[in-house]
PDB file of C-alpha atoms in Angstrom:
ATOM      1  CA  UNK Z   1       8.233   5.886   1.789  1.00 33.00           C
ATOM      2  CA  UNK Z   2       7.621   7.665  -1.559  1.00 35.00           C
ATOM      3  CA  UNK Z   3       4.884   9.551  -3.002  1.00 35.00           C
ATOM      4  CA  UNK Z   4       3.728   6.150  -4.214  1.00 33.00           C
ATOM      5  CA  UNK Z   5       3.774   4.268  -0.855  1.00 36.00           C
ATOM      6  CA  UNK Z   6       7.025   2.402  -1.993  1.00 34.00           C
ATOM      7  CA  UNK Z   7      10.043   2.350  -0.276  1.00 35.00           C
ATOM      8  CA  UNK Z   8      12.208   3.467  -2.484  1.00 33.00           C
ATOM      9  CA  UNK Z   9      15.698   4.394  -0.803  1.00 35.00           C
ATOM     10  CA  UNK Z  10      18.139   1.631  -1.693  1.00 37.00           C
ATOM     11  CA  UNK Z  11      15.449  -0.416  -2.848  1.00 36.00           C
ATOM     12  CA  UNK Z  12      16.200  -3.798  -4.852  1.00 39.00           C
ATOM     13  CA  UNK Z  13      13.580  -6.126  -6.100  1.00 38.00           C
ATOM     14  CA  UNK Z  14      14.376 -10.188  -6.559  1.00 39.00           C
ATOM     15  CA  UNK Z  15      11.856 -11.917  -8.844  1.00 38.00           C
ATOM     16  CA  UNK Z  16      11.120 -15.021 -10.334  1.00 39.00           C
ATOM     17  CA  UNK Z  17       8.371 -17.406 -10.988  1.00 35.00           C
ATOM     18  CA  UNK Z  18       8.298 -19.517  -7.741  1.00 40.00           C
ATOM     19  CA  UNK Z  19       5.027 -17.990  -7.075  1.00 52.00           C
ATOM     20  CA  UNK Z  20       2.214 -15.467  -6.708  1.00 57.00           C
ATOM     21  CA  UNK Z  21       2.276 -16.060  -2.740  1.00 56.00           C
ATOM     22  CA  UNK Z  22       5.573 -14.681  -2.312  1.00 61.00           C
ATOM     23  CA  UNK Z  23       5.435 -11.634  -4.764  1.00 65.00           C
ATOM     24  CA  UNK Z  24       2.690 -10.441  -1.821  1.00 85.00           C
ATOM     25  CA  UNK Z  25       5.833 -10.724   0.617  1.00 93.00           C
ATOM     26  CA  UNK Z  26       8.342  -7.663   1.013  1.00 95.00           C
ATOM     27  CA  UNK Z  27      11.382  -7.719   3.702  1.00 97.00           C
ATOM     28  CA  UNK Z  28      12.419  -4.420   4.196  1.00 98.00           C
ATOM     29  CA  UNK Z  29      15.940  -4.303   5.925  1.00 98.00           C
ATOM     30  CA  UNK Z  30      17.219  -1.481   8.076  1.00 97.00           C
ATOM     31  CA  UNK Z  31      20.564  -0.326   5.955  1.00 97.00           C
ATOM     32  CA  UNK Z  32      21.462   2.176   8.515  1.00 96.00           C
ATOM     33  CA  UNK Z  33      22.405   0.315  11.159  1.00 95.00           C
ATOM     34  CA  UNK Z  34      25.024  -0.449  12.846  1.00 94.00           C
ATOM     35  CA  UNK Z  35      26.985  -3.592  14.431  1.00 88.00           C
ATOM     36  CA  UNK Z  36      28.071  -4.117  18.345  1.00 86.00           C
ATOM     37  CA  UNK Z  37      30.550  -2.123  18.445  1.00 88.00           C
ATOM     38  CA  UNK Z  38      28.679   1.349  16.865  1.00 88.00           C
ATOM     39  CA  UNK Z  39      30.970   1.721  14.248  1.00 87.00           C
ATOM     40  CA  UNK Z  40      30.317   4.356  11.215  1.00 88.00           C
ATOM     41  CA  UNK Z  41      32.636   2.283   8.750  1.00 90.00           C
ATOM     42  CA  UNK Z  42      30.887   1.698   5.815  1.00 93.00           C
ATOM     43  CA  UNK Z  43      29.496  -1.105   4.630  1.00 95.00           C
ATOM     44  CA  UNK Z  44      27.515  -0.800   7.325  1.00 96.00           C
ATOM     45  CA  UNK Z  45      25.873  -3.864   9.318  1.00 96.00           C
ATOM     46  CA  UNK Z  46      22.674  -3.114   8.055  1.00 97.00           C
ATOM     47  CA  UNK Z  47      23.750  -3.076   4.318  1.00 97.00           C
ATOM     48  CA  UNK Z  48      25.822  -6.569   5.180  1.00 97.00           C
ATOM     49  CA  UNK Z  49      22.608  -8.040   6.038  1.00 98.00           C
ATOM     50  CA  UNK Z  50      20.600  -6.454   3.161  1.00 98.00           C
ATOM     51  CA  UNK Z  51      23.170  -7.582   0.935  1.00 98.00           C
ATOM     52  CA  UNK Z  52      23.042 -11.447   2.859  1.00 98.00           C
ATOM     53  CA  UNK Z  53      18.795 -11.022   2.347  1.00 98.00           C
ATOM     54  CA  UNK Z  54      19.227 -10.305  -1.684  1.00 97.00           C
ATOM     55  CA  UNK Z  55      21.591 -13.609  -1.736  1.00 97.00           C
ATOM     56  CA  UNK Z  56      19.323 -15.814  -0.108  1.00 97.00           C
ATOM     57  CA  UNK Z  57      15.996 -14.687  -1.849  1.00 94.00           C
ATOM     58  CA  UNK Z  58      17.763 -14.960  -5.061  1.00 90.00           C
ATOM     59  CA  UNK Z  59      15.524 -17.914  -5.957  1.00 79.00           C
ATOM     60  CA  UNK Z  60      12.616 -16.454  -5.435  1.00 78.00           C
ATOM     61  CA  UNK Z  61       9.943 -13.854  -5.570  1.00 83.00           C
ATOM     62  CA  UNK Z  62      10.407 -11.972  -2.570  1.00 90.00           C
ATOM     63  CA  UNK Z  63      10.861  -8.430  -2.342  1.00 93.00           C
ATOM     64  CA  UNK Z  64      14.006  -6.901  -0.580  1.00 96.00           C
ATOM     65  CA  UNK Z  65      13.905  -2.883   0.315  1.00 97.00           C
ATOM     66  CA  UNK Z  66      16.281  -0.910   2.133  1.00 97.00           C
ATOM     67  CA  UNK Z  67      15.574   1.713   4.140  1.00 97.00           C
ATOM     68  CA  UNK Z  68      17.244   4.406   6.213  1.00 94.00           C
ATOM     69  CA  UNK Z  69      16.389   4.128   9.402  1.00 95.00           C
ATOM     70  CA  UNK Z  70      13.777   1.593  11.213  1.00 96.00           C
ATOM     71  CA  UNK Z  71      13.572   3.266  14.745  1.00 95.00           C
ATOM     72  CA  UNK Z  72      14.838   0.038  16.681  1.00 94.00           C
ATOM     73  CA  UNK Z  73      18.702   1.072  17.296  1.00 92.00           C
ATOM     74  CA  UNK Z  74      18.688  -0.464  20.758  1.00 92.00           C
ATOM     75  CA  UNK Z  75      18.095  -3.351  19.105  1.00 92.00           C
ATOM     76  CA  UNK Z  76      20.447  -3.087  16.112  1.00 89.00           C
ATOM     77  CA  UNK Z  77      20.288  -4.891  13.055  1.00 96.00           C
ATOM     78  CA  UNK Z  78      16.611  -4.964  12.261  1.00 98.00           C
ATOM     79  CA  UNK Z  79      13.899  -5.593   9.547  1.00 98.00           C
ATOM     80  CA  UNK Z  80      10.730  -6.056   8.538  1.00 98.00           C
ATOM     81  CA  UNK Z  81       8.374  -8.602   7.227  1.00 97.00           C
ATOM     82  CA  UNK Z  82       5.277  -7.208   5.333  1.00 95.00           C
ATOM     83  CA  UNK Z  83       2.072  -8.381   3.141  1.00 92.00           C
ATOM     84  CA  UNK Z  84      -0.806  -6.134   2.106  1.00 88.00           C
ATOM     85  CA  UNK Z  85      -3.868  -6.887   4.528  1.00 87.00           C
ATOM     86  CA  UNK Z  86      -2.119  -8.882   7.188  1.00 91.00           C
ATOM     87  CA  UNK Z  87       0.035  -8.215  10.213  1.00 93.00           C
ATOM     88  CA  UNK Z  88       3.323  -6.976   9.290  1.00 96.00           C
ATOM     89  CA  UNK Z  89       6.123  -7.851  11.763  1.00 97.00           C
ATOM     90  CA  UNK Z  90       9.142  -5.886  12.915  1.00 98.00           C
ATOM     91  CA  UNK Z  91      12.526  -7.905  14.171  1.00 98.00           C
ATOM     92  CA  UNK Z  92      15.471  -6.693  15.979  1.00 97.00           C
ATOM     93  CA  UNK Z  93      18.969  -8.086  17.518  1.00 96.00           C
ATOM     94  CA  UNK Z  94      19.275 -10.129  13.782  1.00 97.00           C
ATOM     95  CA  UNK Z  95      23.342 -10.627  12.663  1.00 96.00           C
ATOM     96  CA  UNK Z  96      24.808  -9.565   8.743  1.00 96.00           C
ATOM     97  CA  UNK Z  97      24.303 -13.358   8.442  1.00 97.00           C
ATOM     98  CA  UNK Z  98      20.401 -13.193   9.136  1.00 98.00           C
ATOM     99  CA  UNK Z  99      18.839 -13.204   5.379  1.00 98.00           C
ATOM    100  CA  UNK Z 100      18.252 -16.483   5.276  1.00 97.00           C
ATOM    101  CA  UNK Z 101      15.996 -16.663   8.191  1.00 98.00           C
ATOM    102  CA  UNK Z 102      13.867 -13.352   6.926  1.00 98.00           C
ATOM    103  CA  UNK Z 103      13.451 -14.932   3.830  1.00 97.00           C
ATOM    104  CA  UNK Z 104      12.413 -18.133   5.626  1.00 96.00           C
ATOM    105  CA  UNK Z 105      10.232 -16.012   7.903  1.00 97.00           C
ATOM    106  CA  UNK Z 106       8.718 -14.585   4.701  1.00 96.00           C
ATOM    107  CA  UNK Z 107       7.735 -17.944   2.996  1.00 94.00           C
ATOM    108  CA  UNK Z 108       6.378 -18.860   6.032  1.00 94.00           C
ATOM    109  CA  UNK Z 109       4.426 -15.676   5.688  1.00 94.00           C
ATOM    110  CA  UNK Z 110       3.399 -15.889   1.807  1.00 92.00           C
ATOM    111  CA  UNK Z 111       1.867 -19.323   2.736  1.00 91.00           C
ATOM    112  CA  UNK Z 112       0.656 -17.932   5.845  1.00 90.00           C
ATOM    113  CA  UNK Z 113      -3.729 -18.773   5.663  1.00 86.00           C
ATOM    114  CA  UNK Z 114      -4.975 -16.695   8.393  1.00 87.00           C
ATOM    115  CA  UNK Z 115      -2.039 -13.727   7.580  1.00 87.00           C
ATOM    116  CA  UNK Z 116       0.252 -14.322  10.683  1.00 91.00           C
ATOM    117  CA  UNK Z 117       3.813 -16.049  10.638  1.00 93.00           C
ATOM    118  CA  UNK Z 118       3.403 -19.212  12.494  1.00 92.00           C
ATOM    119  CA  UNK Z 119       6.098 -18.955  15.783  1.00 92.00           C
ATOM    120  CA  UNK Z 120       6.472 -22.837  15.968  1.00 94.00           C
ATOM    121  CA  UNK Z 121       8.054 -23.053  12.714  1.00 95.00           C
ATOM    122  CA  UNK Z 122      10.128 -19.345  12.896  1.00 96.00           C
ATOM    123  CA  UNK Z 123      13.729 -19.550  12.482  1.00 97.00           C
ATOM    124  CA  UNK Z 124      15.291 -19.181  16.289  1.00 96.00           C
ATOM    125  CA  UNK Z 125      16.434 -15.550  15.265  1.00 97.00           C
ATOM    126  CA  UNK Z 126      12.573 -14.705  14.707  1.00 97.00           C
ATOM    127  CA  UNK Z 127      11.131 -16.214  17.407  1.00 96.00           C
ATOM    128  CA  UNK Z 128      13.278 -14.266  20.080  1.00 96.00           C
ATOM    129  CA  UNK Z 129      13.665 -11.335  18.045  1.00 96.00           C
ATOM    130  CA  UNK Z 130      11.039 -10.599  17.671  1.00 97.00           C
ATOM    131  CA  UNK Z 131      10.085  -6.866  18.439  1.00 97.00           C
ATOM    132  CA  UNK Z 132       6.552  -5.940  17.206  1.00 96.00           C
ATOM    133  CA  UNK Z 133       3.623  -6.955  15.338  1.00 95.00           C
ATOM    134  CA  UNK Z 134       1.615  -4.618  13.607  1.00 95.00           C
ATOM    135  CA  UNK Z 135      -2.079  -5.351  12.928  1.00 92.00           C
ATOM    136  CA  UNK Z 136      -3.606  -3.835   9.395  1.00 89.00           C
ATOM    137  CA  UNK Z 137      -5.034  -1.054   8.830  1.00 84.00           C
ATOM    138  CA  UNK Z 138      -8.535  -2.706   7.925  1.00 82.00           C
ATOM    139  CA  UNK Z 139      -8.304  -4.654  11.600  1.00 76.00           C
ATOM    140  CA  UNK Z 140      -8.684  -1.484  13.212  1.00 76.00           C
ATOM    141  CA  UNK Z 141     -12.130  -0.661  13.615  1.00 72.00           C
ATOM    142  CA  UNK Z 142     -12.381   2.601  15.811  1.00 65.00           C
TER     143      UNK Z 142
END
């Protein structure tokens, strides 16, 4: 995260006018990691699936981010689903193949009324990889 609270390593925005909802919506995709087999090579897994996440919100208003590292490398391939004042959601065990359902999961979210991605209608590779969810910083009233 920068100065500005952006995520700006590797960072690529997709925009159009499908709607305001979505440009609340940013996937941030882990660009460091690695597939099965630990490899170094480079593309990397994690930049396959960034790459895969660009293509399939190229229709819309979503934002895509890379980052370095997520924290989750047991888990591999991983990501993040975000939206100012709601939960934000952090998935693991996803494939280079994955975008579409984190841009699915992130409609879902932009039309999301009480600011939580609805499991019953999660892509399968959401629902069961799902590794945390993160409530807002306003929830938290200690």
């Amino acid at each position: 995260m920068d100065q500005n609270g952006s995520f700006s390593a590797g960072t690529e925005d997709n925009s159009s006018a499908d709607g305001e909802a979505l440009a609340g919506v940013t996937v941030i995709v882990c660009a460091s990691c690695r597939d099965e087999t630990g490899s170094d090579a480079h593309p990397r897994a994690g930049e396959l699936l960034a790459d895969d996440t660009r293509r399939a919100a190229s229709d819309g208003n979503i934002r895509i981010h890379t980052v370095e590292c997520l924290g989750n490398c047991k888990r591999r391939l991983s990501a993040a689903i975000l939206r100012n004042g709601c939960w934000s959601y952090v998935f693991g065990d996803l494939t280079v193949t994955s975008g579409a359902d984190l841009v699915a999961g992130a409609k879902l979210f932009a039309t999301s009324t009480d600011g939580l991605i609805p499991w019953r209608d999660r892509p399968a590779s959401l629902k069961c990889g799902l590794v945390a969810r993160i409530p807002p910083l306003d929830l938290l009233k200690d």
